Amino acid sequence: SRKTIVKKIPINLILDAMKKHQENSKVQEEGCGALQNLAINDDNRKTIVEEGGIKVILDAMKRHNKDENLQEKCRFTLSNLGVKEYDVA
């Protein structure tokens, strides 16, 4: 089932790649896209938050503030995590 497959994806590896390759906007965009999809699951949302995912996403947004595709993906990811715009302003 989809839930079983999603649980096997190591969220920490995605976050580690995003941290290691902060200057690479494509890595940030793809990482946010993966987190966005994973964040539809309650357990994954909790893991992403506990592993520092919100900070990683916000760091990507700050570092690549002119990349519209990345900004959009990050906003959707934060939305899936339940973060409201005023929570991070």
mmCIF file of N, CA and C in Angstrom:
data_model
loop_
_atom_site.group_PDB
_atom_site.id
_atom_site.type_symbol
_atom_site.label_atom_id
_atom_site.label_comp_id
_atom_site.label_asym_id
_atom_site.label_seq_id
_atom_site.Cartn_x
_atom_site.Cartn_y
_atom_site.Cartn_z
ATOM 1 N N SER A 1 0.834 -1.189 0.000
ATOM 2 C CA SER A 1 0.000 0.000 0.000
ATOM 3 C C SER A 1 0.877 1.252 0.000
ATOM 4 N N ARG A 2 0.283 2.367 -0.365
ATOM 5 C CA ARG A 2 1.021 3.628 -0.438
ATOM 6 C C ARG A 2 1.609 4.002 0.918
ATOM 7 N N LYS A 3 0.843 3.823 1.976
ATOM 8 C CA LYS A 3 1.307 4.185 3.311
ATOM 9 C C LYS A 3 2.554 3.386 3.686
ATOM 10 N N THR A 4 2.584 2.115 3.359
ATOM 11 C CA THR A 4 3.735 1.264 3.657
ATOM 12 C C THR A 4 4.969 1.750 2.910
ATOM 13 N N ILE A 5 4.812 2.081 1.645
ATOM 14 C CA ILE A 5 5.943 2.558 0.844
ATOM 15 C C ILE A 5 6.472 3.869 1.398
ATOM 16 N N VAL A 6 5.588 4.781 1.710
ATOM 17 C CA VAL A 6 5.985 6.093 2.206
ATOM 18 C C VAL A 6 6.770 5.972 3.500
ATOM 19 N N LYS A 7 6.372 5.076 4.386
ATOM 20 C CA LYS A 7 7.057 4.929 5.664
ATOM 21 C C LYS A 7 8.502 4.465 5.507
ATOM 22 N N LYS A 8 8.838 3.813 4.404
ATOM 23 C CA LYS A 8 10.176 3.275 4.222
ATOM 24 C C LYS A 8 11.168 4.306 3.694
ATOM 25 N N ILE A 9 10.693 5.456 3.268
ATOM 26 C CA ILE A 9 11.590 6.486 2.745
ATOM 27 C C ILE A 9 12.258 7.189 3.919
ATOM 28 N N PRO A 10 13.585 7.191 3.948
ATOM 29 C CA PRO A 10 14.306 7.793 5.070
ATOM 30 C C PRO A 10 14.328 9.326 4.965
ATOM 31 N N ILE A 11 13.450 9.955 5.692
ATOM 32 C CA ILE A 11 13.314 11.411 5.661
ATOM 33 C C ILE A 11 14.628 12.089 6.032
ATOM 34 N N ASN A 12 15.351 11.505 6.966
ATOM 35 C CA ASN A 12 16.614 12.121 7.381
ATOM 36 C C ASN A 12 17.620 12.203 6.230
ATOM 37 N N LEU A 13 17.572 11.269 5.287
ATOM 38 C CA LEU A 13 18.486 11.342 4.146
ATOM 39 C C LEU A 13 18.158 12.522 3.240
ATOM 40 N N ILE A 14 16.886 12.800 3.078
ATOM 41 C CA ILE A 14 16.464 13.951 2.272
ATOM 42 C C ILE A 14 16.931 15.232 2.947
ATOM 43 N N LEU A 15 16.678 15.344 4.241
ATOM 44 C CA LEU A 15 17.089 16.542 4.974
ATOM 45 C C LEU A 15 18.610 16.688 4.994
ATOM 46 N N ASP A 16 19.322 15.588 5.160
ATOM 47 C CA ASP A 16 20.797 15.635 5.148
ATOM 48 C C ASP A 16 21.321 16.122 3.806
ATOM 49 N N ALA A 17 20.723 15.645 2.713
ATOM 50 C CA ALA A 17 21.149 16.089 1.375
ATOM 51 C C ALA A 17 20.888 17.580 1.206
ATOM 52 N N MET A 18 19.748 18.048 1.697
ATOM 53 C CA MET A 18 19.436 19.471 1.595
ATOM 54 C C MET A 18 20.415 20.315 2.416
ATOM 55 N N LYS A 19 20.803 19.814 3.581
ATOM 56 C CA LYS A 19 21.777 20.534 4.418
ATOM 57 C C LYS A 19 23.158 20.541 3.768
ATOM 58 N N LYS A 20 23.545 19.404 3.216
ATOM 59 C CA LYS A 20 24.886 19.263 2.630
ATOM 60 C C LYS A 20 25.039 20.071 1.344
ATOM 61 N N HIS A 21 23.953 20.225 0.608
ATOM 62 C CA HIS A 21 24.009 20.906 -0.688
ATOM 63 C C HIS A 21 23.159 22.171 -0.682
ATOM 64 N N GLN A 22 23.356 22.997 0.349
ATOM 65 C CA GLN A 22 22.542 24.200 0.527
ATOM 66 C C GLN A 22 22.631 25.167 -0.654
ATOM 67 N N GLU A 23 23.768 25.218 -1.314
ATOM 68 C CA GLU A 23 23.954 26.166 -2.415
ATOM 69 C C GLU A 23 23.298 25.700 -3.712
ATOM 70 N N ASN A 24 22.926 24.434 -3.779
ATOM 71 C CA ASN A 24 22.358 23.870 -5.002
ATOM 72 C C ASN A 24 20.834 23.983 -4.957
ATOM 73 N N SER A 25 20.301 24.919 -5.733
ATOM 74 C CA SER A 25 18.856 25.158 -5.691
ATOM 75 C C SER A 25 18.054 23.964 -6.195
ATOM 76 N N LYS A 26 18.626 23.198 -7.115
ATOM 77 C CA LYS A 26 17.904 22.031 -7.635
ATOM 78 C C LYS A 26 17.759 20.960 -6.546
ATOM 79 N N VAL A 27 18.796 20.736 -5.764
ATOM 80 C CA VAL A 27 18.717 19.781 -4.655
ATOM 81 C C VAL A 27 17.657 20.261 -3.656
ATOM 82 N N GLN A 28 17.641 21.566 -3.387
ATOM 83 C CA GLN A 28 16.660 22.121 -2.460
ATOM 84 C C GLN A 28 15.243 21.940 -3.000
ATOM 85 N N GLU A 29 15.065 22.218 -4.293
ATOM 86 C CA GLU A 29 13.740 22.091 -4.906
ATOM 87 C C GLU A 29 13.248 20.646 -4.895
ATOM 88 N N GLU A 30 14.109 19.729 -5.287
ATOM 89 C CA GLU A 30 13.722 18.313 -5.311
ATOM 90 C C GLU A 30 13.494 17.784 -3.897
ATOM 91 N N GLY A 31 14.327 18.225 -2.949
ATOM 92 C CA GLY A 31 14.144 17.815 -1.560
ATOM 93 C C GLY A 31 12.815 18.300 -1.004
ATOM 94 N N CYS A 32 12.490 19.562 -1.284
ATOM 95 C CA CYS A 32 11.199 20.100 -0.833
ATOM 96 C C CYS A 32 10.043 19.365 -1.498
ATOM 97 N N GLY A 33 10.213 19.025 -2.762
ATOM 98 C CA GLY A 33 9.162 18.275 -3.459
ATOM 99 C C GLY A 33 8.922 16.921 -2.823
ATOM 100 N N ALA A 34 10.009 16.254 -2.466
ATOM 101 C CA ALA A 34 9.884 14.951 -1.798
ATOM 102 C C ALA A 34 9.217 15.112 -0.432
ATOM 103 N N LEU A 35 9.656 16.111 0.332
ATOM 104 C CA LEU A 35 9.063 16.350 1.650
ATOM 105 C C LEU A 35 7.590 16.735 1.529
ATOM 106 N N GLN A 36 7.274 17.504 0.497
ATOM 107 C CA GLN A 36 5.882 17.897 0.258
ATOM 108 C C GLN A 36 5.005 16.668 0.098
ATOM 109 N N ASN A 37 5.461 15.716 -0.699
ATOM 110 C CA ASN A 37 4.686 14.488 -0.916
ATOM 111 C C ASN A 37 4.631 13.628 0.341
ATOM 112 N N LEU A 38 5.732 13.554 1.052
ATOM 113 C CA LEU A 38 5.764 12.749 2.270
ATOM 114 C C LEU A 38 4.886 13.338 3.369
ATOM 115 N N ALA A 39 4.734 14.651 3.356
ATOM 116 C CA ALA A 39 4.011 15.337 4.426
ATOM 117 C C ALA A 39 2.500 15.140 4.377
ATOM 118 N N ILE A 40 2.021 14.361 3.423
ATOM 119 C CA ILE A 40 0.583 14.055 3.415
ATOM 120 C C ILE A 40 0.241 12.992 4.460
ATOM 121 N N ASN A 41 1.261 12.363 5.005
ATOM 122 C CA ASN A 41 1.097 11.303 6.002
ATOM 123 C C ASN A 41 1.412 11.862 7.392
ATOM 124 N N ASP A 42 0.541 11.608 8.363
ATOM 125 C CA ASP A 42 0.706 12.149 9.717
ATOM 126 C C ASP A 42 2.045 11.774 10.346
ATOM 127 N N ASP A 43 2.431 10.504 10.245
ATOM 128 C CA ASP A 43 3.695 10.060 10.837
ATOM 129 C C ASP A 43 4.883 10.768 10.191
ATOM 130 N N ASN A 44 4.819 10.930 8.881
ATOM 131 C CA ASN A 44 5.907 11.613 8.175
ATOM 132 C C ASN A 44 5.977 13.084 8.548
ATOM 133 N N ARG A 45 4.819 13.728 8.679
ATOM 134 C CA ARG A 45 4.798 15.137 9.100
ATOM 135 C C ARG A 45 5.515 15.290 10.438
ATOM 136 N N LYS A 46 5.179 14.405 11.356
ATOM 137 C CA LYS A 46 5.799 14.459 12.685
ATOM 138 C C LYS A 46 7.313 14.273 12.585
ATOM 139 N N THR A 47 7.741 13.315 11.781
ATOM 140 C CA THR A 47 9.172 13.047 11.621
ATOM 141 C C THR A 47 9.888 14.237 10.988
ATOM 142 N N ILE A 48 9.293 14.805 9.952
ATOM 143 C CA ILE A 48 9.909 15.954 9.277
ATOM 144 C C ILE A 48 10.112 17.100 10.258
ATOM 145 N N VAL A 49 9.107 17.375 11.062
ATOM 146 C CA VAL A 49 9.208 18.457 12.048
ATOM 147 C C VAL A 49 10.254 18.117 13.108
ATOM 148 N N GLU A 50 10.203 16.895 13.647
ATOM 149 C CA GLU A 50 11.143 16.492 14.696
ATOM 150 C C GLU A 50 12.585 16.474 14.215
ATOM 151 N N GLU A 51 12.803 16.204 12.924
ATOM 152 C CA GLU A 51 14.151 16.147 12.356
ATOM 153 C C GLU A 51 14.657 17.526 11.913
ATOM 154 N N GLY A 52 13.889 18.574 12.199
ATOM 155 C CA GLY A 52 14.330 19.924 11.855
ATOM 156 C C GLY A 52 13.996 20.352 10.437
ATOM 157 N N GLY A 53 13.029 19.698 9.843
ATOM 158 C CA GLY A 53 12.688 19.970 8.453
ATOM 159 C C GLY A 53 12.190 21.376 8.190
ATOM 160 N N ILE A 54 11.465 21.953 9.130
ATOM 161 C CA ILE A 54 10.955 23.311 8.906
ATOM 162 C C ILE A 54 12.117 24.290 8.766
ATOM 163 N N LYS A 55 13.119 24.165 9.610
ATOM 164 C CA LYS A 55 14.289 25.045 9.512
ATOM 165 C C LYS A 55 15.016 24.833 8.188
ATOM 166 N N VAL A 56 15.166 23.589 7.767
ATOM 167 C CA VAL A 56 15.844 23.296 6.499
ATOM 168 C C VAL A 56 15.083 23.950 5.340
ATOM 169 N N ILE A 57 13.774 23.853 5.364
ATOM 170 C CA ILE A 57 12.953 24.444 4.303
ATOM 171 C C ILE A 57 13.068 25.964 4.323
ATOM 172 N N LEU A 58 12.975 26.564 5.511
ATOM 173 C CA LEU A 58 13.086 28.019 5.606
ATOM 174 C C LEU A 58 14.468 28.510 5.186
ATOM 175 N N ASP A 59 15.508 27.744 5.535
ATOM 176 C CA ASP A 59 16.861 28.100 5.100
ATOM 177 C C ASP A 59 16.964 28.084 3.578
ATOM 178 N N ALA A 60 16.349 27.091 2.953
ATOM 179 C CA ALA A 60 16.366 27.014 1.484
ATOM 180 C C ALA A 60 15.653 28.216 0.880
ATOM 181 N N MET A 61 14.543 28.608 1.480
ATOM 182 C CA MET A 61 13.791 29.760 0.981
ATOM 183 C C MET A 61 14.601 31.045 1.103
ATOM 184 N N LYS A 62 15.300 31.206 2.214
ATOM 185 C CA LYS A 62 16.121 32.408 2.418
ATOM 186 C C LYS A 62 17.307 32.438 1.461
ATOM 187 N N ARG A 63 17.965 31.302 1.310
ATOM 188 C CA ARG A 63 19.174 31.226 0.486
ATOM 189 C C ARG A 63 18.858 31.408 -1.001
ATOM 190 N N HIS A 64 17.710 30.929 -1.431
ATOM 191 C CA HIS A 64 17.342 30.958 -2.854
ATOM 192 C C HIS A 64 16.054 31.777 -3.029
ATOM 193 N N ASN A 65 16.071 32.989 -2.486
ATOM 194 C CA ASN A 65 14.849 33.788 -2.443
ATOM 195 C C ASN A 65 14.378 34.292 -3.805
ATOM 196 N N LYS A 66 15.186 34.176 -4.839
ATOM 197 C CA LYS A 66 14.772 34.611 -6.174
ATOM 198 C C LYS A 66 14.320 33.442 -7.069
ATOM 199 N N ASP A 67 14.406 32.231 -6.556
ATOM 200 C CA ASP A 67 14.009 31.041 -7.313
ATOM 201 C C ASP A 67 12.518 30.780 -7.076
ATOM 202 N N GLU A 68 11.697 31.204 -8.032
ATOM 203 C CA GLU A 68 10.245 31.112 -7.860
ATOM 204 C C GLU A 68 9.742 29.682 -7.725
ATOM 205 N N ASN A 69 10.314 28.751 -8.493
ATOM 206 C CA ASN A 69 9.882 27.348 -8.409
ATOM 207 C C ASN A 69 10.175 26.775 -7.024
ATOM 208 N N LEU A 70 11.359 27.061 -6.529
ATOM 209 C CA LEU A 70 11.740 26.583 -5.198
ATOM 210 C C LEU A 70 10.843 27.206 -4.131
ATOM 211 N N GLN A 71 10.601 28.505 -4.239
ATOM 212 C CA GLN A 71 9.753 29.188 -3.262
ATOM 213 C C GLN A 71 8.360 28.558 -3.218
ATOM 214 N N GLU A 72 7.809 28.296 -4.385
ATOM 215 C CA GLU A 72 6.470 27.703 -4.447
ATOM 216 C C GLU A 72 6.443 26.309 -3.819
ATOM 217 N N LYS A 73 7.455 25.500 -4.158
ATOM 218 C CA LYS A 73 7.505 24.147 -3.594
ATOM 219 C C LYS A 73 7.650 24.199 -2.073
ATOM 220 N N CYS A 74 8.475 25.102 -1.602
ATOM 221 C CA CYS A 74 8.661 25.239 -0.157
ATOM 222 C C CYS A 74 7.367 25.672 0.527
ATOM 223 N N ARG A 75 6.647 26.611 -0.081
ATOM 224 C CA ARG A 75 5.382 27.061 0.511
ATOM 225 C C ARG A 75 4.375 25.913 0.594
ATOM 226 N N PHE A 76 4.285 25.123 -0.477
ATOM 227 C CA PHE A 76 3.368 23.980 -0.457
ATOM 228 C C PHE A 76 3.790 22.960 0.604
ATOM 229 N N THR A 77 5.088 22.762 0.728
ATOM 230 C CA THR A 77 5.584 21.808 1.726
ATOM 231 C C THR A 77 5.236 22.292 3.123
ATOM 232 N N LEU A 78 5.485 23.560 3.406
ATOM 233 C CA LEU A 78 5.151 24.115 4.716
ATOM 234 C C LEU A 78 3.653 24.021 4.975
ATOM 235 N N SER A 79 2.868 24.249 3.943
ATOM 236 C CA SER A 79 1.412 24.133 4.077
ATOM 237 C C SER A 79 1.019 22.706 4.435
ATOM 238 N N ASN A 80 1.628 21.731 3.766
ATOM 239 C CA ASN A 80 1.341 20.326 4.077
ATOM 240 C C ASN A 80 1.765 19.963 5.497
ATOM 241 N N LEU A 81 2.757 20.675 6.008
ATOM 242 C CA LEU A 81 3.214 20.430 7.374
ATOM 243 C C LEU A 81 2.336 21.140 8.398
ATOM 244 N N GLY A 82 1.403 21.940 7.917
ATOM 245 C CA GLY A 82 0.502 22.637 8.819
ATOM 246 C C GLY A 82 1.044 23.960 9.302
ATOM 247 N N VAL A 83 2.092 24.476 8.654
ATOM 248 C CA VAL A 83 2.677 25.748 9.032
ATOM 249 C C VAL A 83 1.912 26.858 8.332
ATOM 250 N N LYS A 84 1.448 27.803 9.096
ATOM 251 C CA LYS A 84 0.736 28.952 8.540
ATOM 252 C C LYS A 84 1.763 30.053 8.238
ATOM 253 N N GLU A 85 1.436 30.898 7.286
ATOM 254 C CA GLU A 85 2.353 31.964 6.876
ATOM 255 C C GLU A 85 2.815 32.801 8.066
ATOM 256 N N TYR A 86 1.904 33.123 8.971
ATOM 257 C CA TYR A 86 2.264 33.958 10.119
ATOM 258 C C TYR A 86 3.121 33.210 11.140
ATOM 259 N N ASP A 87 3.186 31.880 11.043
ATOM 260 C CA ASP A 87 4.012 31.109 11.977
ATOM 261 C C ASP A 87 5.498 31.282 11.698
ATOM 262 N N VAL A 88 5.859 31.660 10.480
ATOM 263 C CA VAL A 88 7.270 31.710 10.097
ATOM 264 C C VAL A 88 7.709 33.117 9.690
ATOM 265 N N ALA A 89 6.834 34.070 9.753
ATOM 266 C CA ALA A 89 7.161 35.433 9.301
ATOM 267 C C ALA A 89 8.142 36.094 10.253
#
